[in-house]
Coordinates of C-alpha atoms and ligand atoms in Angstrom, one line a residue:
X165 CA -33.0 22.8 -2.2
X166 CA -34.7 25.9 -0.9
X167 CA -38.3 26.7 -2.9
X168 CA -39.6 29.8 -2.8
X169 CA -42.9 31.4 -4.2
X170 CA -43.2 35.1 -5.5
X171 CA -45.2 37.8 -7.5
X172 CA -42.6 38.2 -9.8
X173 CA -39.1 37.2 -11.0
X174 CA -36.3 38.1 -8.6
X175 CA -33.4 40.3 -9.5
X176 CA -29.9 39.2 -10.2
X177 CA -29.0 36.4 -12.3
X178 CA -30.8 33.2 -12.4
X179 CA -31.7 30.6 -14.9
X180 CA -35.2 31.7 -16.3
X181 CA -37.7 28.6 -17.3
X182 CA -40.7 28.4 -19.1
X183 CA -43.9 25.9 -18.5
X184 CA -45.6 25.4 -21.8
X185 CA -48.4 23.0 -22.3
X186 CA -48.5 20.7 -25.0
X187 CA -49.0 23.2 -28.9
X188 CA -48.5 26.2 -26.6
X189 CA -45.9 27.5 -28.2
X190 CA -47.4 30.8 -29.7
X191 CA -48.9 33.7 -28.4
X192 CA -48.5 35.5 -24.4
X193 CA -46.1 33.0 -23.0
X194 CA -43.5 34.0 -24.9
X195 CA -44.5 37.4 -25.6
X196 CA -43.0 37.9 -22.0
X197 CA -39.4 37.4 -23.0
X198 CA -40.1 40.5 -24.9
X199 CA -41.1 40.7 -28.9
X200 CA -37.2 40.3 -30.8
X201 CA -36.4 37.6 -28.5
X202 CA -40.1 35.7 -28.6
X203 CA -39.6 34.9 -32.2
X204 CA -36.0 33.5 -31.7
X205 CA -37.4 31.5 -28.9
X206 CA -39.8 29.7 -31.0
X207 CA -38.0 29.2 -33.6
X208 CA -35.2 27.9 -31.7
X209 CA -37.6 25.7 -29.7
X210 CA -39.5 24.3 -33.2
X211 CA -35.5 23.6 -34.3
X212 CA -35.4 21.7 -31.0
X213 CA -38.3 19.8 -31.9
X214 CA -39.9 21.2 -29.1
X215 CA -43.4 20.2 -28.6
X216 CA -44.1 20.8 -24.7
X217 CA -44.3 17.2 -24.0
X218 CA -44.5 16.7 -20.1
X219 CA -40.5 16.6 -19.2
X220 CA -39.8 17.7 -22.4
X221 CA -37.0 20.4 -22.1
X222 CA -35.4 23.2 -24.6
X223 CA -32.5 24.7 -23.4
X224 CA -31.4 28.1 -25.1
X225 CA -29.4 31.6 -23.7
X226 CA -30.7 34.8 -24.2
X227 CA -28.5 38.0 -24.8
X228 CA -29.8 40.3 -22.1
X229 CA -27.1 43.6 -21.4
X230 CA -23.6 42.3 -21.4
X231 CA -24.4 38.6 -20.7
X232 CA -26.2 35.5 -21.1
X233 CA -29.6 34.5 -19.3
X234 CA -30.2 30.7 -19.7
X235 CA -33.7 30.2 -20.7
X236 CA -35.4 26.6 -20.7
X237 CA -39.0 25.7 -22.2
X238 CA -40.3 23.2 -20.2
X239 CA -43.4 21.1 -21.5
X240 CA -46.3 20.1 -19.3
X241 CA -47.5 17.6 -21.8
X242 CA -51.3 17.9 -22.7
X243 CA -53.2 16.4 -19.8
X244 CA -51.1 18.6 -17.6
X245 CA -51.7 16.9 -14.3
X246 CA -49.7 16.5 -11.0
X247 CA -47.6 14.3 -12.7
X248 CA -46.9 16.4 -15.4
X249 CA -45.8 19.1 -13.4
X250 CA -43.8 16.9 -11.6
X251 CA -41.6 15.8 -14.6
X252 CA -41.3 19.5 -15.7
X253 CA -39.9 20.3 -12.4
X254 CA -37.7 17.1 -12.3
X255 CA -36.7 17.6 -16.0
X256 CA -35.6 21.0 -14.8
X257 CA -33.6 19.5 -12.1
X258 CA -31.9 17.0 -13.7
X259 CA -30.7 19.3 -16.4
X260 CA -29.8 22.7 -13.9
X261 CA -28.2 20.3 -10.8
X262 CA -24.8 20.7 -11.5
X263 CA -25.2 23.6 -14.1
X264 CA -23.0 26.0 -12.5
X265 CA -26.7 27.6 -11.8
X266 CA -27.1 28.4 -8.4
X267 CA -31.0 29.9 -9.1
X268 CA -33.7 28.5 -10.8
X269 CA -37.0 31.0 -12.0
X270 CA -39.9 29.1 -12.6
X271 CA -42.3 31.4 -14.1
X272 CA -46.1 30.5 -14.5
X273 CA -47.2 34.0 -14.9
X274 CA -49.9 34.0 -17.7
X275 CA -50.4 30.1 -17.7
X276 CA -53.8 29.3 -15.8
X277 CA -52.5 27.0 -13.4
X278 CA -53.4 25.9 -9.3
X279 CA -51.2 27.1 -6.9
X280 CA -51.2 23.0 -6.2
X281 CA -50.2 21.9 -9.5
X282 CA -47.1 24.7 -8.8
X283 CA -46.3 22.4 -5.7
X284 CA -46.4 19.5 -7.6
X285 CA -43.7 21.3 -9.8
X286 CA -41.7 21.9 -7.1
X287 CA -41.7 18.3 -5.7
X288 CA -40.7 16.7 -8.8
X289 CA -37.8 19.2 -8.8
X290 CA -36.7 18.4 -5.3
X291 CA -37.0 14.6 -5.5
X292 CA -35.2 14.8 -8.8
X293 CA -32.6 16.9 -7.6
X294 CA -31.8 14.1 -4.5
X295 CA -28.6 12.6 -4.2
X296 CA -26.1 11.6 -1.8
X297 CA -22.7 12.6 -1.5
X298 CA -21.3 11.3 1.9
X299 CA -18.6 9.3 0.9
X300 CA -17.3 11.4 -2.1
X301 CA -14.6 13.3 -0.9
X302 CA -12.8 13.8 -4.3
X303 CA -15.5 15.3 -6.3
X304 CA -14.9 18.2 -8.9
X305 CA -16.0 21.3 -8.1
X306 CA -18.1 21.1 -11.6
X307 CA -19.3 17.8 -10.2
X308 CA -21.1 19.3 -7.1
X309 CA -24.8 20.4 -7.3
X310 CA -24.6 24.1 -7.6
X311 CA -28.4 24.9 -7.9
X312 CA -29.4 25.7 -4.5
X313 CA -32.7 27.7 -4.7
X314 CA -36.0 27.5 -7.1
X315 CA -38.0 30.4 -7.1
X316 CA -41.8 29.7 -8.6
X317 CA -43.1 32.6 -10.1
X318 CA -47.0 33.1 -10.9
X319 CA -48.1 30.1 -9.0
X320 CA -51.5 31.4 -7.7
X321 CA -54.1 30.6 -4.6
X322 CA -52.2 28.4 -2.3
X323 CA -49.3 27.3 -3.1
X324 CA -47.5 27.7 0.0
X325 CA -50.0 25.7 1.9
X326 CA -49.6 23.0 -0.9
X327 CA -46.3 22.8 -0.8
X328 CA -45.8 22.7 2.6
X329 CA -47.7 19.4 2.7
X330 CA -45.7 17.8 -0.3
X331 CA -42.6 19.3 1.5
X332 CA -43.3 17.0 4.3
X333 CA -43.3 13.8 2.0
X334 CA -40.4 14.9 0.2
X335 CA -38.7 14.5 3.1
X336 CA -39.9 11.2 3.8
X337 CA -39.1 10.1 -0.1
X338 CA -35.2 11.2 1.0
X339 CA -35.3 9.6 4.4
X340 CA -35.6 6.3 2.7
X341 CA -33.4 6.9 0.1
X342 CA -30.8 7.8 2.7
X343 CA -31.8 4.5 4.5
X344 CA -31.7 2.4 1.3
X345 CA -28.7 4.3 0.1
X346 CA -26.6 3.4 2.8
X347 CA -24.2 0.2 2.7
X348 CA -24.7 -2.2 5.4
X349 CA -21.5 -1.6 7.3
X350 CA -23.0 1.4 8.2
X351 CA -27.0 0.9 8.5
X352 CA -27.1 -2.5 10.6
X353 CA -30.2 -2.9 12.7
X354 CA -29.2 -0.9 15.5
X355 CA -28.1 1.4 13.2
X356 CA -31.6 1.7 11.6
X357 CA -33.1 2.4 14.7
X358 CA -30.5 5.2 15.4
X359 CA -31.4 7.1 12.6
X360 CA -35.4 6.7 13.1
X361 CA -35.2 8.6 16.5
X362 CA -35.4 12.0 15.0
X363 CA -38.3 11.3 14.4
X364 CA -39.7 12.0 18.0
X365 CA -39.0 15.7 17.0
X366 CA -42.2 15.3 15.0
X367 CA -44.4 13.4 17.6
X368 CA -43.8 9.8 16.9
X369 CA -44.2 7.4 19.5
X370 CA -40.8 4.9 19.5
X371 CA -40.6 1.5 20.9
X372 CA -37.6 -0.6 20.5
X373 CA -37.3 -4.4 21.2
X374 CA -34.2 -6.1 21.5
X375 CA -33.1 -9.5 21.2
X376 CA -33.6 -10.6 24.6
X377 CA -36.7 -9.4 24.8
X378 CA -38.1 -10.9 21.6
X379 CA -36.5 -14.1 22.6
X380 CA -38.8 -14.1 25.7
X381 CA -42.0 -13.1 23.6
X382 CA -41.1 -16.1 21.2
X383 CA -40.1 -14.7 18.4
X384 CA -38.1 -17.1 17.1
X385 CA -38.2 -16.6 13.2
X386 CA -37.2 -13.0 12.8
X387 CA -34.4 -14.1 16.0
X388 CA -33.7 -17.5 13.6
X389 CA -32.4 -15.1 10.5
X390 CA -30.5 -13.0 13.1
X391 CA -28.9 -15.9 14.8
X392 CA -25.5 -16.1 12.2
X393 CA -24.9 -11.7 12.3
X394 CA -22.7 -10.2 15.3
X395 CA -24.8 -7.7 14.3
X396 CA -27.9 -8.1 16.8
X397 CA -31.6 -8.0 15.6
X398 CA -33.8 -4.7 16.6
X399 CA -38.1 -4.4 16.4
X400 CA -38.9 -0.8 15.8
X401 CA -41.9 0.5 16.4
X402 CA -43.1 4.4 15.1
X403 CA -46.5 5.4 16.8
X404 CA -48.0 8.7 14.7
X405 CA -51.7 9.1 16.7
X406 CA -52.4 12.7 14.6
X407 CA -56.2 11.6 15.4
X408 CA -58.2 9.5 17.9
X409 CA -59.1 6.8 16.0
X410 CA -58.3 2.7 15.9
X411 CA -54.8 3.0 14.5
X412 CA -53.5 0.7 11.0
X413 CA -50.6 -0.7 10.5
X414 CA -47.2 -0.6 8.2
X415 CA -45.3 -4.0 8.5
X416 CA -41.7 -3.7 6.6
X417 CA -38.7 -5.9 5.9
X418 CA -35.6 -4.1 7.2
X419 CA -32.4 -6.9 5.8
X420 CA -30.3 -4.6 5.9
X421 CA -27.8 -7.1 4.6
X422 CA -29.0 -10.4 2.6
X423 CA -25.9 -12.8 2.1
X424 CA -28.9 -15.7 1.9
X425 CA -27.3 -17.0 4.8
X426 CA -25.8 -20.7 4.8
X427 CA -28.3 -21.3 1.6
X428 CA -25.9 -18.3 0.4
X429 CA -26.5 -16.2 -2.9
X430 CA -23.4 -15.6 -5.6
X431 CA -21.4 -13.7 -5.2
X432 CA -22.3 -11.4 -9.1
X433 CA -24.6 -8.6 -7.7
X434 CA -25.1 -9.0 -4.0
X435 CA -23.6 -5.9 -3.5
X436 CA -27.6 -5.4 -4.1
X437 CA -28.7 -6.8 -1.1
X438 CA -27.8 -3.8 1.1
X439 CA -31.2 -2.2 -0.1
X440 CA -33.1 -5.7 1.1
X441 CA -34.5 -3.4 4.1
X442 CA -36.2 -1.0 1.3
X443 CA -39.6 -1.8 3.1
X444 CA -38.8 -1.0 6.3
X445 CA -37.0 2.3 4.6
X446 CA -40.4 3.0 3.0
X447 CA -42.0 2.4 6.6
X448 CA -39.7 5.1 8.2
X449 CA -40.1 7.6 5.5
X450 CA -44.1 7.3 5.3
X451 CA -43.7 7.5 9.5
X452 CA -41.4 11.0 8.8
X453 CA -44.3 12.1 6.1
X454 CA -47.6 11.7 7.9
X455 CA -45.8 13.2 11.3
X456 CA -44.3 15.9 8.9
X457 CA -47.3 17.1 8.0
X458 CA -49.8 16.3 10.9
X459 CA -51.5 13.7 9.1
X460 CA -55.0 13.6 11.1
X461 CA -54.5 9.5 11.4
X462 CA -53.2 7.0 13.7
X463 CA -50.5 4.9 12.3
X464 CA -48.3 2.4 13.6
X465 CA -45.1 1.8 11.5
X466 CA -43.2 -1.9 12.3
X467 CA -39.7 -2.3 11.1
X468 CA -38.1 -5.9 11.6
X469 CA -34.2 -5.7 11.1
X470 CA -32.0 -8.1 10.8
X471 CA -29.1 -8.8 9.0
X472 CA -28.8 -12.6 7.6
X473 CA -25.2 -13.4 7.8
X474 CA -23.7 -17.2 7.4
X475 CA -21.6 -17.6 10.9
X476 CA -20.6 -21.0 12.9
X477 CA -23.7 -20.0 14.6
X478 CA -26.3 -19.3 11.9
X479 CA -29.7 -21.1 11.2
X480 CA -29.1 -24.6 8.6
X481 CA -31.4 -25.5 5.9
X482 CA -34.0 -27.7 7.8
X483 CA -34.0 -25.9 11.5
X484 CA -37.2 -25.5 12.7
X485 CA -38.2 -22.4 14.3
X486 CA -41.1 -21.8 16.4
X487 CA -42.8 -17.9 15.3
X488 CA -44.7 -15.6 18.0
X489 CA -48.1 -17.1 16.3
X490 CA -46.9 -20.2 18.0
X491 CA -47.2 -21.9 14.3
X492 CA -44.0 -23.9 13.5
X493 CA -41.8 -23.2 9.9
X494 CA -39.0 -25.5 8.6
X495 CA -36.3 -23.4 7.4
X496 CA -35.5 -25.1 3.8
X497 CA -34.0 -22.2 2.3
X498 CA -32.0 -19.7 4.9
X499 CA -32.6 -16.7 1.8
X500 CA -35.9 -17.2 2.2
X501 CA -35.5 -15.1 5.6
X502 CA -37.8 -11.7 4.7
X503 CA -40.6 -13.8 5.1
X504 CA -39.4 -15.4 8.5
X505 CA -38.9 -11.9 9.6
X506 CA -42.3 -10.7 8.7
X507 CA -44.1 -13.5 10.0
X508 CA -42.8 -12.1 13.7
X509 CA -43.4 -8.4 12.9
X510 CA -46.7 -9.3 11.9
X511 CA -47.8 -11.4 14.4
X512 CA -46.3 -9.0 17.0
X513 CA -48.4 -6.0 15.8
X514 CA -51.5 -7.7 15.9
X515 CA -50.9 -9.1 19.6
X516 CA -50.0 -5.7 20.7
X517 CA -51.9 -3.0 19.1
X518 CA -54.8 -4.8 17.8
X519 CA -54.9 -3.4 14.3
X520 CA -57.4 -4.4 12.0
X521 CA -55.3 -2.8 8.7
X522 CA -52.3 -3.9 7.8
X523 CA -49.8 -3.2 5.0
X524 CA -46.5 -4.7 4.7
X525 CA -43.8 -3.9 2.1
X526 CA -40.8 -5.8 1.4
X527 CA -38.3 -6.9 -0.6
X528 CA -39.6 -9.8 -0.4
X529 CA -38.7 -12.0 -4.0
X530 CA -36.3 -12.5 -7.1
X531 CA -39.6 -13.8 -8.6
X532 CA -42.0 -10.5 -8.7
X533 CA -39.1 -8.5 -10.4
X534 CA -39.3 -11.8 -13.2
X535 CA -43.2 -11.1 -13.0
X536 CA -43.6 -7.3 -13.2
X537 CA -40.2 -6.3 -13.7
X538 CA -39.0 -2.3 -12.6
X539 CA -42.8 -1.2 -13.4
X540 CA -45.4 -2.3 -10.9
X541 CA -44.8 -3.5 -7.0
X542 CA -46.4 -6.8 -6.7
X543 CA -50.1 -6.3 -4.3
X544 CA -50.9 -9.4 -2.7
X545 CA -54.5 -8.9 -0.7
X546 CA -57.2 -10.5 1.3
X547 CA -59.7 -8.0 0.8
X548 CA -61.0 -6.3 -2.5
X549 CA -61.4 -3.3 -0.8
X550 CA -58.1 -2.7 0.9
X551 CA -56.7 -3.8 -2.8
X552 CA -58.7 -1.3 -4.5
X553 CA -57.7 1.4 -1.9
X554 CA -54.4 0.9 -3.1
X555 CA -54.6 0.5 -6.5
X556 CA -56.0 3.9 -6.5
X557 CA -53.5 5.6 -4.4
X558 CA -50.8 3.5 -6.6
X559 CA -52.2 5.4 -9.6
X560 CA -52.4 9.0 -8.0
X561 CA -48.8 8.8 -6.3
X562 CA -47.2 7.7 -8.9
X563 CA -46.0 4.5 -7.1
X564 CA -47.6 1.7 -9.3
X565 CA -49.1 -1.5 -8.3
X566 CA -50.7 -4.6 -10.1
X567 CA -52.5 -7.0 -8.2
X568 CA -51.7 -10.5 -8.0
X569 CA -53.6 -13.2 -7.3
X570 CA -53.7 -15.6 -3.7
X571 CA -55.6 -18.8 -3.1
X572 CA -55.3 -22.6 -1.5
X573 CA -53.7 -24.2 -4.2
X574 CA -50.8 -22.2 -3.6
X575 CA -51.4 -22.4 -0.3
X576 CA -50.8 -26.1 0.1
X577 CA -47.7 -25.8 -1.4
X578 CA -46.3 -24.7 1.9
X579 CA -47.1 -27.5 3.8
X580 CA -44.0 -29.5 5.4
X581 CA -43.4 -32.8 6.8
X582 CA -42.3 -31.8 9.9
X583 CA -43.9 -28.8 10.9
X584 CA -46.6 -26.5 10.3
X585 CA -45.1 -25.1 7.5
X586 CA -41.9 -24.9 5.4
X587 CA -40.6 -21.1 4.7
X588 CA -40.1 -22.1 0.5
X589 CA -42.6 -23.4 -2.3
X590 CA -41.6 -25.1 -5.5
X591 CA -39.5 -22.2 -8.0
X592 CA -42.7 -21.6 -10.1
X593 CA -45.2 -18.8 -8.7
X594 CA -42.0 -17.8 -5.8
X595 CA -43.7 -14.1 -5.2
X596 CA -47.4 -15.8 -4.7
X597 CA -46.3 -18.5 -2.3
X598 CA -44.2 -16.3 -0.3
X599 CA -47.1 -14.2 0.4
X600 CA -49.3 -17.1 1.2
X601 CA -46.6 -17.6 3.9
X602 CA -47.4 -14.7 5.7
X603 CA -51.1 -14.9 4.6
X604 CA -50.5 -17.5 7.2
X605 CA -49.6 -14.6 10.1
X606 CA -52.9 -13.0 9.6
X607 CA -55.7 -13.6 11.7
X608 CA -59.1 -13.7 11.0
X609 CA -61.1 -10.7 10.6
X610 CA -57.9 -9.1 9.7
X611 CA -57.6 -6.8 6.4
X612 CA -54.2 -7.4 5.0
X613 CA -52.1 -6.6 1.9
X614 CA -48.6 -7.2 0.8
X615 CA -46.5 -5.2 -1.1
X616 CA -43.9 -7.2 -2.6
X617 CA -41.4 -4.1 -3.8
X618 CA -37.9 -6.1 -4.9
X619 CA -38.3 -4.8 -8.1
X620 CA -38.8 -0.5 -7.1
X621 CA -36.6 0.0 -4.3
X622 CA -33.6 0.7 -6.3
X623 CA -33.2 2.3 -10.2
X624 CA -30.2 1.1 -12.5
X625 CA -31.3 4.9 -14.1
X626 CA -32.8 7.8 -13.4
X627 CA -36.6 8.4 -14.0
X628 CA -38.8 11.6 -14.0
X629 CA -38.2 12.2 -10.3
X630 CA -35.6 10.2 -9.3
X631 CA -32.0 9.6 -10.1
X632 CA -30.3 6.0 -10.4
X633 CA -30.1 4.4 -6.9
X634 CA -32.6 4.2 -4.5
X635 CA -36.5 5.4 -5.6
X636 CA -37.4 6.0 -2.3
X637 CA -40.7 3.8 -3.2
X638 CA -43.6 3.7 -1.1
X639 CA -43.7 6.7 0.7
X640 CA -46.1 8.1 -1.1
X641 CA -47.8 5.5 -2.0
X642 CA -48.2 4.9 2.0
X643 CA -49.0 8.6 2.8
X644 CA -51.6 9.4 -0.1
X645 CA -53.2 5.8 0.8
X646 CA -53.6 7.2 4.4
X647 CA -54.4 10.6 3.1
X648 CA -57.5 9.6 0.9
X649 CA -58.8 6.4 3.5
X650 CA -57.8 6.8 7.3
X651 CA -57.6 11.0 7.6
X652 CA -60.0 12.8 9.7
X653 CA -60.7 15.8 6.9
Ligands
BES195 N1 -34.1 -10.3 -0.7 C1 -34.4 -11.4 -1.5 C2 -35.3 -11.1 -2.7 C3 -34.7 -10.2 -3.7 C4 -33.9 -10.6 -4.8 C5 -34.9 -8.8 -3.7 C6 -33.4 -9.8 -5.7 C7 -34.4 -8.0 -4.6 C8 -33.6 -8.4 -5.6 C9 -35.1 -12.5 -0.7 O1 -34.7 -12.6 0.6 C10 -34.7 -13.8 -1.4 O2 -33.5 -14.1 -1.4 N2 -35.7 -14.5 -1.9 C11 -35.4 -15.7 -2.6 C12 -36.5 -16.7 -2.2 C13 -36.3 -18.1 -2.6 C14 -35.1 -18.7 -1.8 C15 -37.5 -18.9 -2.4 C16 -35.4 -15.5 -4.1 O3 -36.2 -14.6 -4.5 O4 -34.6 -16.1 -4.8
ZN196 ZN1 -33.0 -13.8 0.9
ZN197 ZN1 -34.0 -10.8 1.5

């Protein structure tokens, strides 16, 4: 989708929309369609039951010479914040993609609005109007996106600036929906990896382990999960130093196939589990953001991959494995694997780069879509303040986040018989003891949260900015977390 911003509306034929706030229906706005057609427009719009709620869209056509012009109302709701403008731009997406539209007229002119808020517009427009198409070869011509260009009219001050920001994080939001998108046949570990080296075109740093190598550092969790795939295990490691500061880190789970390995799942619905590497996807694409835009931070992005497949040669329930951290971990449940992974990832980045921040995001439990369902990721903390960091970017980015709670008595329920920990609690409490598991990786003096996403990686339907599939989650969560704590201004 090309965006463009201009003075005025272009010439030629294009699909002409409206941003009204909330009870805005009277007066200038429409006055611009001209007076016979301003009164047709309201009424038709008050038929509609129009009422400029954010998203809220009227779709009419206008006799202008010999033709039609499609006109749309759009409604910015009354608080008309980012994320209004957002699902007025998505709204107008979802409704023009396959139109047989090919431009889209935005026009603010006469609405007091930032040239910011325009962007925001924009973005919800492009992120809505994401989809993927590779393996469609029999589509319809009618079933092809036809809408190729938006054009925002009226936007004001800096709008070009803004958007060339929110550009670079909308193309970390479809990086990871590319990532998560793909089926597992095709996105394996080395696979992953592959498709993360474009981003050294933007600056980042890469560093890829291999399976030999981790074998030698001791990484014998994450290599445990691998151990039944033919599909070997990678470590990737994205370096963005946009500043010369102590760097953080971003720890994901990259499954990029979850059988549950010999403790295997059923069969109904694991067609899901090609998206079980969603945090590592979300890792990638907040890598591709901050480099995109030449986020003033230093950020190290960790991606453990693996795919946990049940082979003559894969891990048994009760196998011990011995992690990097040198702490021992009785396998009692093989799908229980994203935490075995992260417990090497995260012991790796610590011993390497020294960070002092560190996020991880992962797929990581059934049990937080039972607690939160599709409407929160799961934030698992041992600092207030690193919590309430993200709780607040949560809120602005429009990824959401509830915090849950940690503590020994959940702890203990980890504790095995025969080595220093098992990788499974009892059923009850299943997100919270699985992030006292890799509490367990973190050392002292060591801010840490955990982001258990299962339940926001992937939509059964489309919402304001997203169509069903994957969400792309977590990108910008991750990138306005860095933008509002680690940047350099
Ligand atoms: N990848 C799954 C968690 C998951 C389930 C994510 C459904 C998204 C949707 C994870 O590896 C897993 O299988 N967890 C088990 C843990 C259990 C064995 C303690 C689970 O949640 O059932
Ligand atoms: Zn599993
Ligand atoms: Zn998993």
């Amino acid at each position: 989708m090309k965006i463009r911003f201009a003075d005025r509306r272009p010439e030629g034929s294009y699909a002409l929309a409206l941003p009204l706030a909330a009870g805005a229906l009277t007066g200038e706005r429409l006055g611009a369609l001209g007076e016979a057609n301003a009164g047709f427009v309201r009424r038709a719009a008050e038929s509609a039951r129009f009422e400029g709620e954010a998203g809220a869209v009227a779709e009419m056509f206008l006799a202008e010479g010999e033709g039609a012009r499609r006109l749309l109302l759009v409604g910015l709701g009354a608080a008309e914040d980012d994320a209004a403008y957002e699902r007025a731009g998505g709204a107008l997406a979802a409704k023009l993609l396959t139109s047989g539209e090919t431009t889209l007229v935005v026009d603010f002119s006469g609405h007091k609005t930032s040239g910011e808020r325009a962007a925001h517009c924009a973005l919800g427009a492009v992120l809505r109007a994401w989809r993927y198409d590779a393996y469609r070869t029999r589509l319809k011509p009618r079933q092809k996106p036809s809408l190729a260009e938006i054009v925002i009219v009226g936007a004001g001050e800096g709008a070009e600036a803004a958007w060339s920001k929110l550009e670079a994080v909308a193309k970390g939001v479809a990086f990871t929906r590319e990532l998560v998108t793909e089926p597992a046949n095709i996105l394996y570990p080395e696979a992953f990896v592959e498709r993360c080296l474009k981003l050294r075109d933007l600056g980042v740093e890469i560093t890829v382990l291999e399976p030999e190598e981790m074998a030698k550092l001791g990484m014998g969790a994450l290599l445990g999960v691998a151990q039944g795939s033919t599909r070997p295990a990678r470590l990737l490691a994205m370096r963005w130093k946009g500043a010369d500061v102590e760097p953080i880190a971003f720890v994901g789970k990259g499954v990029t196939f979850d059988t549950g390995g010999i403790s295997i799942k059923p069969a109904a619905g694991m067609e899901d589990m090609k998206w079980d590497m969603g945090g590592a996807g979300a890792v990638a694409g907040a890598m591709m953001a901050l480099a995109g835009r030449k986020a003033k931070a230093h950020v190290i992005g960790v991606c453990g991959l693996v795919e946990n497949m049940p082979d003559g040669n894969a891990q048994r329930p009760g196998d011990v494995v011995t992690t990097l951290s040198g702490q021992t971990v009785e396998v009692i449940n093989t799908d229980a694997e994203g935490r075995l992974v992260l417990s090497d990832a995260l012991a790796w980045v610590q011993k390497t780069h020294g960070v002092k921040t560190i996020v991880d995001l992962a797929t990581l439990t059934g049990a937080m879509i039972i607690a939160l369902g599709h409407e929160h990721g799961g934030l698992f903390s041992n600092d207030d303040a690193l919590a309430n960091q993200l709780l607040a970017a949560a809120k602005e980015s429009g990824d959401p986040l509830w915090r849950m709670p940690l503590g020994e008595a959940y702890d203990r329920l980890l504790d095995s018989q025969i080595a220093d920990m098992k990788n499974v609690g009892p059923r009850f409490g299943g997100s919270i003891t699985a992030a006292q598991f890799l509490k367990r990786f973190i050392e002292d003096g060591v801010k840490w949260a955990h982001l258990d996403i299962a339940g926001m990686v992937w939509a059964s339907k489309a919402g304001a900015t997203w169509d069903k599939g994957a969400t792309g989650y977590g990108v910008r969560l991750l990138d306005r977390f860095v933008a509002d704590n680690f940047e350099a201004k």
